[in-house]
Amino acid sequence: MKKLFIKNGRLLDPATGIDGKFDIVIMDGRIASMTPPGKGGKDTGGEGGEGGEGGKGSEVIDAKGLLVVPGLIDLHTHLREPGFEYKETIESGTAAAAAGGFTTVLCMANTEPVNDNGSVTRLIIRKAADAPARVLPVGAVSQGLRGKVLTEMAELKEAGCAAVSDDGMPVTDGGLMRRALEYSTIFDLPVISHAEELSIAGEGVMNEGEVSTRLGLKGIPNASEDSMVARDIALAELTGGRLHVAHVSTRGAVELIRAAKKRGVAVTAEATPHHLTLDHGALKGYDTNFKMSPPLRVPEDVEALRKGVADGTIDCIATDHAPHSSVEKDVEFDAAANGVVGLETALGLVLKLVDGGVLELATAIRAMTSNPARAMGLDAGSLKVGSPADVTIVDLGLKWTVEPSKFRSKGKNTPFTGWKLKGAAVKTILNGKVVYSRAKK
């Protein structure tokens, strides 16, 4: 029986409301007990029992002065494999996830071939079998992401998909989206919406506003996102389907989601660390590392997103980890690919918001653990006894500087180079096994 004993840490588990000092005993990949420091008995395998520190064969982690939370869950990762291994592989992407404190990632379907059938789903799962983070594929809503014909959701579900999405592309056909949401109720597969009305976004490459005018770049108005969020909420309300809105970026979308939740619509939403920390003013230098979809918005939008996370309107914080090679980013702004990497900076950026008084610590951890699990119906995101032993140990006081050259990810396209952050994962534990330990300086 494999045992792991985590002692003296401050356990924060928003799912159960626990916040205090506890020893944790893990056996065979599951949480076996949680007891006040030094109080574990034989029956629980605590420190004084055979499964505890003194127990034969136990691995011991002293978490004194550290925060112990459920393993982080990212609902929005692009692992790029199969098809774009020069940008990222399942191996490099999950190594980045573990280093960032993530134990579970949902990987999007825009691979090559597209994950629109069971064969591709099973390939991803097979390649990720021994990865340091649990990989849950997201199948496509439409075949080939072309928005014309629905995928076989039953097949995707049976193969192991946790949700469906045409992420990277909106489902422009409202009738198709309606049917996807109807089927989501049958197959218990949430539909993740990339909310963008392309006819409004046009050829825009950044937010439409004062900065885009000054830079001479074509802009994308908030209405592009707001109108699609409104449509998808209306369809979720019509069908009773499970809608999750990806990477919300506008104050209008936040208000629409807030109102829908009040009406009882089954909608959840996420915001990214970059949309919570940056605004369109960051593009003044034409740096393509700030080019993303949806674009960075105005400060009023950033403030609305922050309030949305704080009051629970925005349930989750997700990375939208989108690695690109220099070939796609070191080009003129108009031609550059959208997207930034985020798995290795997300926790530090979120803790910066906590440090700044924008978010309560419990709210931030909830948005990265139990809320993503709830949104997708996952058996994860909590450290209650009997649950999978996915654990992240965080040093809230650890100061570090963002250096892309040290990323595990193949992607180095981050807008946060040189940022000084405080707080990072120092150990990541998946199914009771330590899969990442931060090197001590």
PDB file of N, CA, C and O in Angstrom, residues 4-54:
ATOM      1  N   LEU A   4       1.575   8.387   1.495  1.00  0.00           N
ATOM      2  CA  LEU A   4       2.208   9.713   1.479  1.00  0.00           C
ATOM      3  C   LEU A   4       1.618  10.511   2.629  1.00  0.00           C
ATOM      4  O   LEU A   4       0.396  10.548   2.812  1.00  0.00           O
ATOM      5  N   PHE A   5       2.496  11.128   3.414  1.00  0.00           N
ATOM      6  CA  PHE A   5       2.059  11.855   4.600  1.00  0.00           C
ATOM      7  C   PHE A   5       2.469  13.314   4.440  1.00  0.00           C
ATOM      8  O   PHE A   5       3.654  13.626   4.324  1.00  0.00           O
ATOM      9  N   ILE A   6       1.476  14.195   4.385  1.00  0.00           N
ATOM     10  CA  ILE A   6       1.748  15.639   4.275  1.00  0.00           C
ATOM     11  C   ILE A   6       1.413  16.261   5.630  1.00  0.00           C
ATOM     12  O   ILE A   6       0.253  16.261   6.051  1.00  0.00           O
ATOM     13  N   LYS A   7       2.414  16.781   6.299  1.00  0.00           N
ATOM     14  CA  LYS A   7       2.180  17.257   7.664  1.00  0.00           C
ATOM     15  C   LYS A   7       2.416  18.758   7.798  1.00  0.00           C
ATOM     16  O   LYS A   7       3.174  19.365   7.040  1.00  0.00           O
ATOM     17  N   ASN A   8       1.721  19.313   8.757  1.00  0.00           N
ATOM     18  CA  ASN A   8       1.942  20.690   9.219  1.00  0.00           C
ATOM     19  C   ASN A   8       1.520  21.785   8.242  1.00  0.00           C
ATOM     20  O   ASN A   8       1.841  22.951   8.450  1.00  0.00           O
ATOM     21  N   GLY A   9       0.839  21.436   7.178  1.00  0.00           N
ATOM     22  CA  GLY A   9       0.458  22.452   6.207  1.00  0.00           C
ATOM     23  C   GLY A   9      -0.856  23.136   6.553  1.00  0.00           C
ATOM     24  O   GLY A   9      -1.643  22.645   7.371  1.00  0.00           O
ATOM     25  N   ARG A  10      -1.080  24.303   5.942  1.00  0.00           N
ATOM     26  CA  ARG A  10      -2.386  24.976   6.041  1.00  0.00           C
ATOM     27  C   ARG A  10      -3.249  24.469   4.901  1.00  0.00           C
ATOM     28  O   ARG A  10      -2.983  24.764   3.746  1.00  0.00           O
ATOM     29  N   LEU A  11      -4.248  23.687   5.240  1.00  0.00           N
ATOM     30  CA  LEU A  11      -5.126  23.118   4.229  1.00  0.00           C
ATOM     31  C   LEU A  11      -6.250  24.101   3.899  1.00  0.00           C
ATOM     32  O   LEU A  11      -6.974  24.548   4.794  1.00  0.00           O
ATOM     33  N   LEU A  12      -6.380  24.426   2.640  1.00  0.00           N
ATOM     34  CA  LEU A  12      -7.470  25.285   2.173  1.00  0.00           C
ATOM     35  C   LEU A  12      -8.223  24.539   1.082  1.00  0.00           C
ATOM     36  O   LEU A  12      -7.695  24.300  -0.002  1.00  0.00           O
ATOM     37  N   ASP A  13      -9.445  24.137   1.408  1.00  0.00           N
ATOM     38  CA  ASP A  13     -10.273  23.383   0.462  1.00  0.00           C
ATOM     39  C   ASP A  13     -11.638  24.061   0.358  1.00  0.00           C
ATOM     40  O   ASP A  13     -12.550  23.782   1.138  1.00  0.00           O
ATOM     41  N   PRO A  14     -11.796  24.972  -0.593  1.00  0.00           N
ATOM     42  CA  PRO A  14     -13.073  25.703  -0.696  1.00  0.00           C
ATOM     43  C   PRO A  14     -14.287  24.809  -0.868  1.00  0.00           C
ATOM     44  O   PRO A  14     -15.394  25.177  -0.461  1.00  0.00           O
ATOM     45  N   ALA A  15     -14.121  23.625  -1.448  1.00  0.00           N
ATOM     46  CA  ALA A  15     -15.265  22.740  -1.671  1.00  0.00           C
ATOM     47  C   ALA A  15     -15.894  22.296  -0.364  1.00  0.00           C
ATOM     48  O   ALA A  15     -17.112  22.093  -0.283  1.00  0.00           O
ATOM     49  N   THR A  16     -15.072  22.121   0.656  1.00  0.00           N
ATOM     50  CA  THR A  16     -15.583  21.659   1.951  1.00  0.00           C
ATOM     51  C   THR A  16     -15.598  22.764   2.997  1.00  0.00           C
ATOM     52  O   THR A  16     -16.083  22.550   4.111  1.00  0.00           O
ATOM     53  N   GLY A  17     -15.029  23.910   2.658  1.00  0.00           N
ATOM     54  CA  GLY A  17     -14.978  25.019   3.605  1.00  0.00           C
ATOM     55  C   GLY A  17     -13.874  24.891   4.638  1.00  0.00           C
ATOM     56  O   GLY A  17     -13.813  25.669   5.599  1.00  0.00           O
ATOM     57  N   ILE A  18     -12.976  23.930   4.458  1.00  0.00           N
ATOM     58  CA  ILE A  18     -11.887  23.722   5.413  1.00  0.00           C
ATOM     59  C   ILE A  18     -10.765  24.727   5.161  1.00  0.00           C
ATOM     60  O   ILE A  18     -10.309  24.907   4.035  1.00  0.00           O
ATOM     61  N   ASP A  19     -10.332  25.381   6.202  1.00  0.00           N
ATOM     62  CA  ASP A  19      -9.174  26.269   6.147  1.00  0.00           C
ATOM     63  C   ASP A  19      -8.494  26.217   7.519  1.00  0.00           C
ATOM     64  O   ASP A  19      -8.940  26.851   8.469  1.00  0.00           O
ATOM     65  N   GLY A  20      -7.427  25.432   7.614  1.00  0.00           N
ATOM     66  CA  GLY A  20      -6.738  25.305   8.888  1.00  0.00           C
ATOM     67  C   GLY A  20      -5.584  24.318   8.778  1.00  0.00           C
ATOM     68  O   GLY A  20      -5.334  23.757   7.704  1.00  0.00           O
ATOM     69  N   LYS A  21      -4.898  24.113   9.876  1.00  0.00           N
ATOM     70  CA  LYS A  21      -3.745  23.207   9.860  1.00  0.00           C
ATOM     71  C   LYS A  21      -4.227  21.759   9.973  1.00  0.00           C
ATOM     72  O   LYS A  21      -4.944  21.402  10.908  1.00  0.00           O
ATOM     73  N   PHE A  22      -3.788  20.960   9.038  1.00  0.00           N
ATOM     74  CA  PHE A  22      -4.165  19.545   9.028  1.00  0.00           C
ATOM     75  C   PHE A  22      -2.993  18.707   8.500  1.00  0.00           C
ATOM     76  O   PHE A  22      -2.206  19.173   7.665  1.00  0.00           O
ATOM     77  N   ASP A  23      -2.933  17.495   9.022  1.00  0.00           N
ATOM     78  CA  ASP A  23      -2.074  16.485   8.419  1.00  0.00           C
ATOM     79  C   ASP A  23      -2.929  15.666   7.464  1.00  0.00           C
ATOM     80  O   ASP A  23      -4.094  15.376   7.759  1.00  0.00           O
ATOM     81  N   ILE A  24      -2.337  15.297   6.355  1.00  0.00           N
ATOM     82  CA  ILE A  24      -3.079  14.522   5.357  1.00  0.00           C
ATOM     83  C   ILE A  24      -2.354  13.208   5.105  1.00  0.00           C
ATOM     84  O   ILE A  24      -1.136  13.190   4.895  1.00  0.00           O
ATOM     85  N   VAL A  25      -3.088  12.143   5.151  1.00  0.00           N
ATOM     86  CA  VAL A  25      -2.534  10.839   4.791  1.00  0.00           C
ATOM     87  C   VAL A  25      -3.170  10.390   3.483  1.00  0.00           C
ATOM     88  O   VAL A  25      -4.389  10.429   3.327  1.00  0.00           O
ATOM     89  N   ILE A  26      -2.311   9.996   2.574  1.00  0.00           N
ATOM     90  CA  ILE A  26      -2.750   9.515   1.258  1.00  0.00           C
ATOM     91  C   ILE A  26      -2.379   8.039   1.141  1.00  0.00           C
ATOM     92  O   ILE A  26      -1.234   7.654   1.443  1.00  0.00           O
ATOM     93  N   MET A  27      -3.328   7.248   0.743  1.00  0.00           N
ATOM     94  CA  MET A  27      -3.058   5.816   0.530  1.00  0.00           C
ATOM     95  C   MET A  27      -3.629   5.401  -0.820  1.00  0.00           C
ATOM     96  O   MET A  27      -4.791   5.683  -1.118  1.00  0.00           O
ATOM     97  N   ASP A  28      -2.784   4.758  -1.578  1.00  0.00           N
ATOM     98  CA  ASP A  28      -3.208   4.226  -2.879  1.00  0.00           C
ATOM     99  C   ASP A  28      -3.925   5.255  -3.741  1.00  0.00           C
ATOM    100  O   ASP A  28      -4.959   4.989  -4.361  1.00  0.00           O
ATOM    101  N   GLY A  29      -3.383   6.464  -3.712  1.00  0.00           N
ATOM    102  CA  GLY A  29      -3.871   7.491  -4.626  1.00  0.00           C
ATOM    103  C   GLY A  29      -5.102   8.240  -4.169  1.00  0.00           C
ATOM    104  O   GLY A  29      -5.625   9.072  -4.910  1.00  0.00           O
ATOM    105  N   ARG A  30      -5.564   7.973  -2.955  1.00  0.00           N
ATOM    106  CA  ARG A  30      -6.743   8.689  -2.464  1.00  0.00           C
ATOM    107  C   ARG A  30      -6.483   9.265  -1.077  1.00  0.00           C
ATOM    108  O   ARG A  30      -5.602   8.810  -0.352  1.00  0.00           O
ATOM    109  N   ILE A  31      -7.250  10.304  -0.740  1.00  0.00           N
ATOM    110  CA  ILE A  31      -7.122  10.906   0.578  1.00  0.00           C
ATOM    111  C   ILE A  31      -7.670   9.920   1.613  1.00  0.00           C
ATOM    112  O   ILE A  31      -8.863   9.567   1.579  1.00  0.00           O
ATOM    113  N   ALA A  32      -6.806   9.497   2.537  1.00  0.00           N
ATOM    114  CA  ALA A  32      -7.227   8.511   3.548  1.00  0.00           C
ATOM    115  C   ALA A  32      -7.692   9.186   4.828  1.00  0.00           C
ATOM    116  O   ALA A  32      -8.600   8.682   5.502  1.00  0.00           O
ATOM    117  N   SER A  33      -7.054  10.305   5.183  1.00  0.00           N
ATOM    118  CA  SER A  33      -7.471  10.985   6.411  1.00  0.00           C
ATOM    119  C   SER A  33      -6.969  12.413   6.412  1.00  0.00           C
ATOM    120  O   SER A  33      -5.989  12.761   5.737  1.00  0.00           O
ATOM    121  N   MET A  34      -7.647  13.244   7.181  1.00  0.00           N
ATOM    122  CA  MET A  34      -7.203  14.604   7.472  1.00  0.00           C
ATOM    123  C   MET A  34      -7.436  14.819   8.955  1.00  0.00           C
ATOM    124  O   MET A  34      -8.567  14.695   9.439  1.00  0.00           O
ATOM    125  N   THR A  35      -6.371  15.127   9.676  1.00  0.00           N
ATOM    126  CA  THR A  35      -6.493  15.287  11.121  1.00  0.00           C
ATOM    127  C   THR A  35      -5.668  16.481  11.564  1.00  0.00           C
ATOM    128  O   THR A  35      -4.714  16.890  10.875  1.00  0.00           O
ATOM    129  N   PRO A  36      -5.998  17.081  12.695  1.00  0.00           N
ATOM    130  CA  PRO A  36      -5.143  18.143  13.232  1.00  0.00           C
ATOM    131  C   PRO A  36      -3.719  17.630  13.401  1.00  0.00           C
ATOM    132  O   PRO A  36      -3.519  16.424  13.617  1.00  0.00           O
ATOM    133  N   PRO A  37      -2.722  18.476  13.321  1.00  0.00           N
ATOM    134  CA  PRO A  37      -1.329  18.026  13.366  1.00  0.00           C
ATOM    135  C   PRO A  37      -1.044  17.102  14.549  1.00  0.00           C
ATOM    136  O   PRO A  37      -1.362  17.416  15.690  1.00  0.00           O
ATOM    137  N   GLY A  38      -0.491  15.923  14.231  1.00  0.00           N
ATOM    138  CA  GLY A  38      -0.086  14.983  15.265  1.00  0.00           C
ATOM    139  C   GLY A  38      -1.202  14.191  15.895  1.00  0.00           C
ATOM    140  O   GLY A  38      -0.974  13.418  16.825  1.00  0.00           O
ATOM    141  N   LYS A  39      -2.432  14.329  15.395  1.00  0.00           N
ATOM    142  CA  LYS A  39      -3.578  13.676  16.040  1.00  0.00           C
ATOM    143  C   LYS A  39      -4.042  12.420  15.305  1.00  0.00           C
ATOM    144  O   LYS A  39      -5.004  11.783  15.699  1.00  0.00           O
ATOM    145  N   GLY A  40      -3.412  12.072  14.250  1.00  0.00           N
ATOM    146  CA  GLY A  40      -3.859  10.918  13.483  1.00  0.00           C
ATOM    147  C   GLY A  40      -3.684   9.627  14.239  1.00  0.00           C
ATOM    148  O   GLY A  40      -2.698   9.425  14.943  1.00  0.00           O
ATOM    149  N   GLY A  41      -4.629   8.741  14.156  1.00  0.00           N
ATOM    150  CA  GLY A  41      -4.529   7.477  14.861  1.00  0.00           C
ATOM    151  C   GLY A  41      -4.371   6.318  13.913  1.00  0.00           C
ATOM    152  O   GLY A  41      -4.264   6.480  12.708  1.00  0.00           O
ATOM    153  N   LYS A  42      -4.354   5.147  14.481  1.00  0.00           N
ATOM    154  CA  LYS A  42      -4.154   3.955  13.658  1.00  0.00           C
ATOM    155  C   LYS A  42      -5.228   3.773  12.603  1.00  0.00           C
ATOM    156  O   LYS A  42      -4.978   3.387  11.484  1.00  0.00           O
ATOM    157  N   ASP A  43      -6.452   4.093  13.050  1.00  0.00           N
ATOM    158  CA  ASP A  43      -7.552   3.848  12.129  1.00  0.00           C
ATOM    159  C   ASP A  43      -7.512   4.749  10.911  1.00  0.00           C
ATOM    160  O   ASP A  43      -8.030   4.412   9.860  1.00  0.00           O
ATOM    161  N   THR A  44      -6.872   5.931  11.096  1.00  0.00           N
ATOM    162  CA  THR A  44      -6.812   6.855   9.967  1.00  0.00           C
ATOM    163  C   THR A  44      -5.455   6.823   9.281  1.00  0.00           C
ATOM    164  O   THR A  44      -5.269   7.468   8.265  1.00  0.00           O
ATOM    165  N   GLY A  45      -4.511   6.108   9.880  1.00  0.00           N
ATOM    166  CA  GLY A  45      -3.188   6.097   9.272  1.00  0.00           C
ATOM    167  C   GLY A  45      -2.446   7.381   9.513  1.00  0.00           C
ATOM    168  O   GLY A  45      -1.534   7.739   8.784  1.00  0.00           O
ATOM    169  N   GLY A  46      -2.785   8.138  10.561  1.00  0.00           N
ATOM    170  CA  GLY A  46      -2.138   9.408  10.844  1.00  0.00           C
ATOM    171  C   GLY A  46      -0.743   9.230  11.395  1.00  0.00           C
ATOM    172  O   GLY A  46      -0.184   8.132  11.409  1.00  0.00           O
ATOM    173  N   GLU A  47      -0.183  10.329  11.921  1.00  0.00           N
ATOM    174  CA  GLU A  47       1.228  10.321  12.323  1.00  0.00           C
ATOM    175  C   GLU A  47       1.528   9.240  13.351  1.00  0.00           C
ATOM    176  O   GLU A  47       2.583   8.640  13.358  1.00  0.00           O
ATOM    177  N   GLY A  48       0.550   9.028  14.246  1.00  0.00           N
ATOM    178  CA  GLY A  48       0.789   8.034  15.273  1.00  0.00           C
ATOM    179  C   GLY A  48       0.432   6.626  14.851  1.00  0.00           C
ATOM    180  O   GLY A  48       0.661   5.670  15.584  1.00  0.00           O
ATOM    181  N   GLY A  49      -0.120   6.487  13.707  1.00  0.00           N
ATOM    182  CA  GLY A  49      -0.568   5.175  13.271  1.00  0.00           C
ATOM    183  C   GLY A  49       0.355   4.560  12.244  1.00  0.00           C
ATOM    184  O   GLY A  49       1.342   5.150  11.818  1.00  0.00           O
ATOM    185  N   GLU A  50       0.020   3.394  11.826  1.00  0.00           N
ATOM    186  CA  GLU A  50       0.922   2.675  10.929  1.00  0.00           C
ATOM    187  C   GLU A  50       0.999   3.297   9.553  1.00  0.00           C
ATOM    188  O   GLU A  50       1.969   3.099   8.842  1.00  0.00           O
ATOM    189  N   GLY A  51      -0.013   4.086   9.206  1.00  0.00           N
ATOM    190  CA  GLY A  51       0.037   4.716   7.894  1.00  0.00           C
ATOM    191  C   GLY A  51       0.680   6.080   7.926  1.00  0.00           C
ATOM    192  O   GLY A  51       0.895   6.706   6.910  1.00  0.00           O
ATOM    193  N   GLY A  52       1.021   6.598   9.117  1.00  0.00           N
ATOM    194  CA  GLY A  52       1.533   7.950   9.253  1.00  0.00           C
ATOM    195  C   GLY A  52       3.030   8.044   9.095  1.00  0.00           C
ATOM    196  O   GLY A  52       3.683   7.174   8.524  1.00  0.00           O
ATOM    197  N   GLU A  53       3.586   9.125   9.670  1.00  0.00           N
ATOM    198  CA  GLU A  53       5.006   9.389   9.487  1.00  0.00           C
ATOM    199  C   GLU A  53       5.865   8.230   9.944  1.00  0.00           C
ATOM    200  O   GLU A  53       6.894   7.927   9.345  1.00  0.00           O
ATOM    201  N   GLY A  54       5.430   7.626  11.058  1.00  0.00           N
ATOM    202  CA  GLY A  54       6.220   6.519  11.578  1.00  0.00           C
ATOM    203  C   GLY A  54       5.930   5.206  10.905  1.00  0.00           C
ATOM    204  O   GLY A  54       6.559   4.200  11.199  1.00  0.00           O
TER     205      GLY A  54
END
